[in-house]
CSV table of C-alpha atoms in Angstrom, one decimal:
chain,number,residue,atom,x,y,z
A,1,GLU,CA,-0.1,0.0,0.2
A,2,GLY,CA,3.1,2.4,0.4
A,3,GLU,CA,5.2,3.4,3.1
A,4,GLY,CA,3.9,5.9,5.6
A,5,ARG,CA,0.1,4.9,4.9
A,6,ASP,CA,-2.4,3.2,6.9
A,7,VAL,CA,-2.6,-0.7,6.1
A,8,ASP,CA,-6.2,-1.7,5.9
A,9,ILE,CA,-6.0,-5.2,7.5
A,10,TRP,CA,-9.2,-6.2,5.9
A,11,ARG,CA,-8.0,-5.5,2.4
A,12,LEU,CA,-4.9,-7.6,3.2
A,13,TYR,CA,-7.1,-10.6,4.2
A,14,LEU,CA,-9.0,-10.0,1.1
A,15,LEU,CA,-5.9,-10.1,-1.2
A,16,SER,CA,-4.6,-13.1,0.6
A,17,LEU,CA,-7.7,-14.8,0.0
A,18,TYR,CA,-7.8,-14.0,-3.8
A,19,TRP,CA,-4.1,-15.0,-4.2
A,20,ALA,CA,-4.9,-18.3,-2.3
A,21,PHE,CA,-7.9,-19.0,-4.4
A,22,THR,CA,-6.1,-18.1,-7.8
A,23,THR,CA,-3.3,-20.4,-6.9
A,24,LEU,CA,-5.4,-23.3,-5.6
A,25,THR,CA,-7.9,-23.3,-8.4
A,26,THR,CA,-4.9,-22.8,-11.1
A,27,THR,CA,-6.7,-19.9,-12.5
A,28,GLY,CA,-3.8,-17.6,-11.8
A,29,TYR,CA,-0.3,-17.6,-10.7
A,30,GLY,CA,-0.6,-15.0,-7.7
A,31,ASP,CA,-0.9,-12.2,-9.7
A,32,ILE,CA,-3.3,-9.4,-8.5
A,33,THR,CA,-5.5,-8.3,-11.4
A,34,PRO,CA,-8.7,-6.8,-9.5
A,35,TYR,CA,-8.1,-3.7,-7.6
A,36,ARG,CA,-11.2,-2.6,-5.6
A,37,ASN,CA,-12.3,-4.7,-2.7
A,38,ILE,CA,-15.6,-5.3,-4.3
A,39,GLU,CA,-13.8,-6.3,-7.5
A,40,LEU,CA,-11.7,-9.0,-5.3
A,41,PHE,CA,-14.9,-10.0,-3.6
A,42,ILE,CA,-16.6,-10.8,-6.7
A,43,THR,CA,-13.8,-12.6,-8.5
A,44,ILE,CA,-13.2,-14.9,-5.6
A,45,LEU,CA,-17.1,-15.6,-5.4
A,46,VAL,CA,-17.0,-16.6,-9.2
A,47,MET,CA,-13.9,-18.9,-8.7
A,48,PHE,CA,-15.6,-20.5,-5.8
A,49,ILE,CA,-18.8,-21.2,-8.0
A,50,GLY,CA,-16.9,-22.3,-10.7
A,51,THR,CA,-14.9,-24.8,-8.8
A,52,CYS,CA,-17.8,-26.1,-7.0
A,53,THR,CA,-19.6,-26.6,-10.4
A,54,PHE,CA,-16.6,-28.4,-11.8
A,55,GLY,CA,-16.4,-30.6,-9.0
A,56,TYR,CA,-20.0,-31.5,-9.2
A,57,ILE,CA,-19.8,-32.6,-13.1
A,58,ILE,CA,-16.7,-34.6,-12.5
A,59,ALA,CA,-18.3,-36.3,-9.2
A,60,ASN,CA,-21.4,-37.2,-11.5
A,61,ILE,CA,-19.1,-38.7,-14.4
A,62,SER,CA,-17.4,-40.7,-12.1
A,63,SER,CA,-20.6,-41.9,-10.4
A,64,LEU,CA,-22.0,-42.9,-14.0
A,65,ILE,CA,-18.8,-44.7,-14.9
A,66,ALA,CA,-18.9,-46.4,-11.7
A,67,HIS,CA,-22.3,-47.7,-12.4
A,68,GLU,CA,-21.6,-48.7,-15.9
A,69,ASP,CA,-18.8,-50.7,-14.8
A,70,GLU,CA,-21.3,-52.2,-12.2
A,71,ALA,CA,-23.6,-53.3,-14.7
A,72,GLN,CA,-21.0,-54.6,-17.1
A,73,LEU,CA,-19.9,-56.9,-14.8
A,74,ILE,CA,-23.2,-58.3,-13.7
A,75,LEU,CA,-23.9,-58.8,-17.6
A,76,ARG,CA,-20.3,-60.6,-18.1
A,77,GLU,CA,-21.0,-62.8,-15.1
A,78,LYS,CA,-24.3,-63.9,-16.8
A,79,ILE,CA,-22.7,-64.4,-20.4
A,80,GLN,CA,-19.8,-66.6,-18.5
A,81,SER,CA,-22.6,-68.5,-16.6
A,82,ILE,CA,-24.7,-69.0,-20.1
A,83,GLN,CA,-21.5,-70.2,-21.9
A,84,ALA,CA,-20.6,-72.7,-19.0
A,85,PHE,CA,-24.2,-74.2,-19.3
A,86,PHE,CA,-23.8,-74.6,-22.9
A,87,GLU,CA,-20.4,-76.4,-22.6
A,88,HIS,CA,-21.8,-78.6,-19.8
A,89,ARG,CA,-24.9,-79.6,-21.7
A,90,ASP,CA,-22.9,-79.9,-25.0
A,91,LEU,CA,-26.0,-77.9,-26.6
A,92,PRO,CA,-25.7,-77.7,-30.4
A,93,LYS,CA,-24.9,-74.5,-32.2
A,94,GLU,CA,-28.4,-73.8,-33.4
A,95,LEU,CA,-30.0,-74.1,-29.9
A,96,GLN,CA,-27.1,-72.1,-28.4
A,97,GLN,CA,-27.9,-69.3,-30.8
A,98,LYS,CA,-31.5,-69.1,-30.1
A,99,VAL,CA,-30.6,-69.0,-26.2
A,100,LYS,CA,-28.1,-66.3,-26.8
A,101,GLN,CA,-30.7,-64.4,-29.1
A,102,HIS,CA,-33.1,-64.6,-26.2
A,103,TYR,CA,-30.8,-63.4,-23.8
A,104,GLU,CA,-29.5,-60.6,-25.7
A,105,TYR,CA,-33.1,-59.4,-26.6
A,106,VAL,CA,-34.1,-59.4,-23.0
A,107,TRP,CA,-30.8,-57.6,-21.8
A,108,ARG,CA,-31.5,-54.7,-24.4
A,109,ARG,CA,-35.1,-54.4,-23.4
A,110,SER,CA,-34.5,-54.5,-19.5
A,111,THR,CA,-32.0,-53.9,-16.8
A,112,VAL,CA,-29.2,-56.4,-15.8
A,113,PHE,CA,-30.6,-56.3,-12.2
A,114,ASP,CA,-33.0,-59.0,-10.7
A,115,GLU,CA,-36.1,-57.4,-11.0
A,116,SER,CA,-38.1,-60.4,-9.5
A,117,GLU,CA,-35.9,-60.2,-6.1
A,118,ILE,CA,-36.5,-56.5,-6.0
A,119,MET,CA,-40.2,-57.0,-6.2
A,120,GLU,CA,-40.3,-59.8,-3.6
A,121,GLU,CA,-38.6,-57.6,-1.1
A,122,LEU,CA,-41.3,-55.0,-1.5
A,123,PRO,CA,-44.4,-55.1,0.9
A,124,ARG,CA,-47.6,-56.5,-1.0
A,125,THR,CA,-49.2,-53.2,-1.3
A,126,LEU,CA,-46.3,-51.5,-2.8
A,127,ARG,CA,-45.8,-54.5,-5.1
A,128,SER,CA,-49.1,-54.6,-6.5
A,129,GLN,CA,-48.9,-51.1,-7.2
A,130,VAL,CA,-45.5,-51.4,-9.2
A,131,SER,CA,-47.0,-54.4,-11.1
A,132,LEU,CA,-50.1,-52.4,-12.1
A,133,HIS,CA,-47.8,-49.5,-13.3
A,134,MET,CA,-45.2,-51.8,-14.9
A,135,HIS,CA,-48.2,-53.9,-16.8
A,136,ARG,CA,-50.5,-50.8,-17.4
A,137,GLU,CA,-50.1,-51.0,-21.3
A,138,VAL,CA,-51.1,-54.5,-21.1
A,139,ILE,CA,-54.1,-54.0,-18.8
A,140,SER,CA,-55.4,-51.2,-20.8
A,141,ASN,CA,-55.2,-53.1,-24.2
A,142,VAL,CA,-56.4,-56.4,-23.0
A,143,GLU,CA,-60.4,-56.2,-22.6
A,144,PHE,CA,-60.4,-59.2,-20.2
A,145,LEU,CA,-58.0,-57.6,-17.7
A,146,ASN,CA,-60.0,-54.3,-18.2
A,147,SER,CA,-63.2,-56.2,-17.1
A,148,LEU,CA,-61.5,-57.5,-13.8
A,149,GLU,CA,-62.0,-55.7,-10.4
A,150,THR,CA,-58.5,-53.6,-9.4
A,151,ALA,CA,-57.7,-56.1,-6.8
A,152,GLU,CA,-58.2,-59.2,-9.1
A,153,VAL,CA,-56.1,-57.6,-12.0
A,154,ALA,CA,-53.3,-56.6,-9.4
A,155,LEU,CA,-52.9,-60.4,-8.1
A,156,LEU,CA,-53.0,-61.5,-11.6
A,157,VAL,CA,-50.5,-59.5,-13.2
A,158,GLU,CA,-48.2,-59.8,-10.1
A,159,ASN,CA,-48.0,-63.4,-10.8
A,160,MET,CA,-47.3,-63.3,-14.6
A,161,LYS,CA,-44.3,-64.2,-16.0
A,162,PRO,CA,-42.8,-62.4,-19.2
A,163,ASN,CA,-42.0,-64.2,-22.4
A,164,ILE,CA,-40.1,-63.5,-25.8
A,165,ALA,CA,-41.0,-65.4,-29.2
A,166,PHE,CA,-38.8,-64.7,-31.9
A,167,PRO,CA,-40.3,-65.2,-35.6
A,168,GLY,CA,-41.1,-68.7,-36.6
A,169,GLU,CA,-40.8,-70.0,-33.0
A,170,LEU,CA,-43.8,-71.9,-31.6
A,171,VAL,CA,-45.3,-70.6,-28.3
A,172,VAL,CA,-47.5,-73.4,-27.9
A,173,GLU,CA,-47.8,-76.5,-30.0
A,174,GLU,CA,-50.7,-78.4,-31.3
A,175,ASP,CA,-51.7,-81.6,-29.3
A,176,HIS,CA,-49.2,-80.7,-26.6
A,177,VAL,CA,-50.5,-80.5,-23.0
A,178,GLY,CA,-50.7,-76.5,-21.9
A,179,ARG,CA,-50.5,-75.3,-18.5
A,180,ASP,CA,-50.4,-71.4,-19.4
A,181,MET,CA,-52.7,-68.7,-20.9
A,182,TYR,CA,-50.7,-66.0,-22.8
A,183,PHE,CA,-51.3,-62.3,-23.2
A,184,CYS,CA,-49.9,-60.4,-26.3
A,185,SER,CA,-48.2,-57.3,-25.0
A,186,ASP,CA,-46.4,-56.6,-28.6
A,187,GLY,CA,-45.8,-58.1,-31.7
A,188,LEU,CA,-47.8,-60.3,-34.0
A,189,LEU,CA,-48.4,-64.1,-34.0
A,190,GLU,CA,-50.6,-66.5,-36.1
A,191,LEU,CA,-52.8,-69.4,-35.2
A,192,VAL,CA,-51.6,-72.7,-37.1
A,193,VAL,CA,-53.8,-75.9,-37.4
A,194,GLY,CA,-52.3,-79.0,-38.6
A,195,HIS,CA,-48.9,-80.5,-38.6
A,196,HIS,CA,-48.4,-81.3,-42.0
A,197,SER,CA,-50.6,-79.4,-44.1
A,198,GLU,CA,-50.7,-76.1,-42.1
A,199,LEU,CA,-53.7,-73.8,-42.1
A,200,VAL,CA,-53.4,-70.3,-40.5
A,201,SER,CA,-56.5,-69.3,-39.3
A,202,LEU,CA,-56.3,-66.4,-36.9
A,203,LEU,CA,-53.8,-63.5,-36.2
A,204,VAL,CA,-52.8,-62.9,-32.8
A,205,ALA,CA,-51.9,-59.2,-32.3
A,206,ARG,CA,-51.1,-56.8,-29.3
A,207,GLY,CA,-54.0,-56.9,-26.8
A,208,SER,CA,-55.2,-60.4,-27.7
A,209,TYR,CA,-54.8,-63.5,-25.6
A,210,PHE,CA,-54.9,-67.2,-26.3
A,211,ALA,CA,-54.8,-70.7,-24.5
A,212,GLU,CA,-57.1,-69.5,-21.8
A,213,TYR,CA,-58.7,-73.1,-21.6
A,214,ALA,CA,-55.3,-74.1,-20.0
A,215,LEU,CA,-56.2,-72.6,-16.9
A,216,VAL,CA,-59.8,-74.3,-16.5
A,217,LEU,CA,-59.4,-77.6,-18.2
A,218,GLU,CA,-58.1,-80.8,-16.1
A,219,ILE,CA,-55.8,-81.9,-19.0
A,220,PRO,CA,-55.9,-79.3,-21.6
A,221,LYS,CA,-54.3,-80.0,-25.0
A,222,HIS,CA,-53.5,-77.1,-27.5
A,223,PRO,CA,-56.2,-77.5,-30.5
A,224,ALA,CA,-53.9,-75.5,-32.6
A,225,SER,CA,-50.3,-74.1,-32.6
A,226,VAL,CA,-49.5,-70.5,-32.0
A,227,ARG,CA,-46.2,-69.1,-34.1
A,228,ALA,CA,-44.5,-65.9,-34.0
A,229,ILE,CA,-44.5,-63.8,-37.2
A,230,THR,CA,-42.4,-60.9,-35.6
A,231,VAL,CA,-40.6,-60.8,-32.2
A,232,SER,CA,-43.4,-60.9,-29.9
A,233,GLU,CA,-43.5,-59.9,-26.2
A,234,LEU,CA,-45.9,-62.0,-24.2
A,235,LEU,CA,-47.1,-62.3,-20.4
A,236,SER,CA,-47.9,-65.7,-19.3
A,237,LEU,CA,-50.1,-66.8,-16.5
A,238,GLY,CA,-49.6,-70.3,-15.1
A,239,LYS,CA,-52.3,-72.9,-14.0
A,240,GLU,CA,-50.6,-72.8,-10.3
A,241,LYS,CA,-50.7,-69.1,-10.1
A,242,PHE,CA,-54.1,-69.0,-11.5
A,243,ASP,CA,-55.4,-71.4,-8.7
A,244,PHE,CA,-53.6,-69.1,-6.3
A,245,VAL,CA,-55.2,-66.0,-7.3
A,246,GLY,CA,-58.6,-68.1,-7.8
A,247,ALA,CA,-58.2,-69.0,-3.9
A,248,PHE,CA,-58.9,-65.4,-3.0
A,249,PHE,CA,-61.2,-64.4,-5.8
A,250,PRO,CA,-63.3,-67.8,-6.6
A,251,GLN,CA,-65.4,-65.7,-9.2
A,252,ILE,CA,-62.3,-65.3,-11.6
A,253,TYR,CA,-62.9,-68.8,-12.7
A,254,GLU,CA,-66.3,-68.2,-14.1
A,255,LYS,CA,-64.9,-65.1,-15.8
A,256,VAL,CA,-62.4,-67.1,-17.6
A,257,MET,CA,-64.8,-69.7,-18.7
A,258,VAL,CA,-66.8,-67.4,-20.6
A,259,LEU,CA,-63.9,-66.3,-22.7
């Protein structure tokens, strides 16, 4: 400040703080550019906000990378497990390809984390709400599910299992015993009658269902086959799960019988 002049102690503190910020944040080399106290204060504040913002961005990027590494690790473990299963069972290459194709599609459309385990840990009321939300599109598209009471459909969808059918793949086969009813949430399938001279009698599209007889007959045999035309996403409801729901809502048997 010059010899013989009074020294402003607060200005010295402000200059020292400015020098420390410029040096620590590498935005300067200790040179004092601002002159007035208000200029020093505003510059310090801007450097502080900039440093915090930069640190926040770097922390979020690090978190994203760590999360991606965790997901990739789980995915690699699953792939290794499947490959070990192939070698142990000596599956033919064609069948291996179908299994890989199934898992690759499922992984692309969903998370690598075990959703069934997460759902199992939820309280029943919360699990029902989550199930209704997850399957809201299927419920709105399928007339049968729309006709049910909220409590009935909540318990039904909670016990459904997702399935994937690829083009040319049979979901159900004629004369084979069936134990599941299917709901089509996406894709296109065809109803095929006859083993040798095939006759396509019906198309099964989004919002349709089939094999409902499997839930109410003692020994149900499929009168026809259902084959996927496009990649089709289905929800299946097993006989055992349906009986479990029927124990709470006996009237649901009658609703299925009239389908």
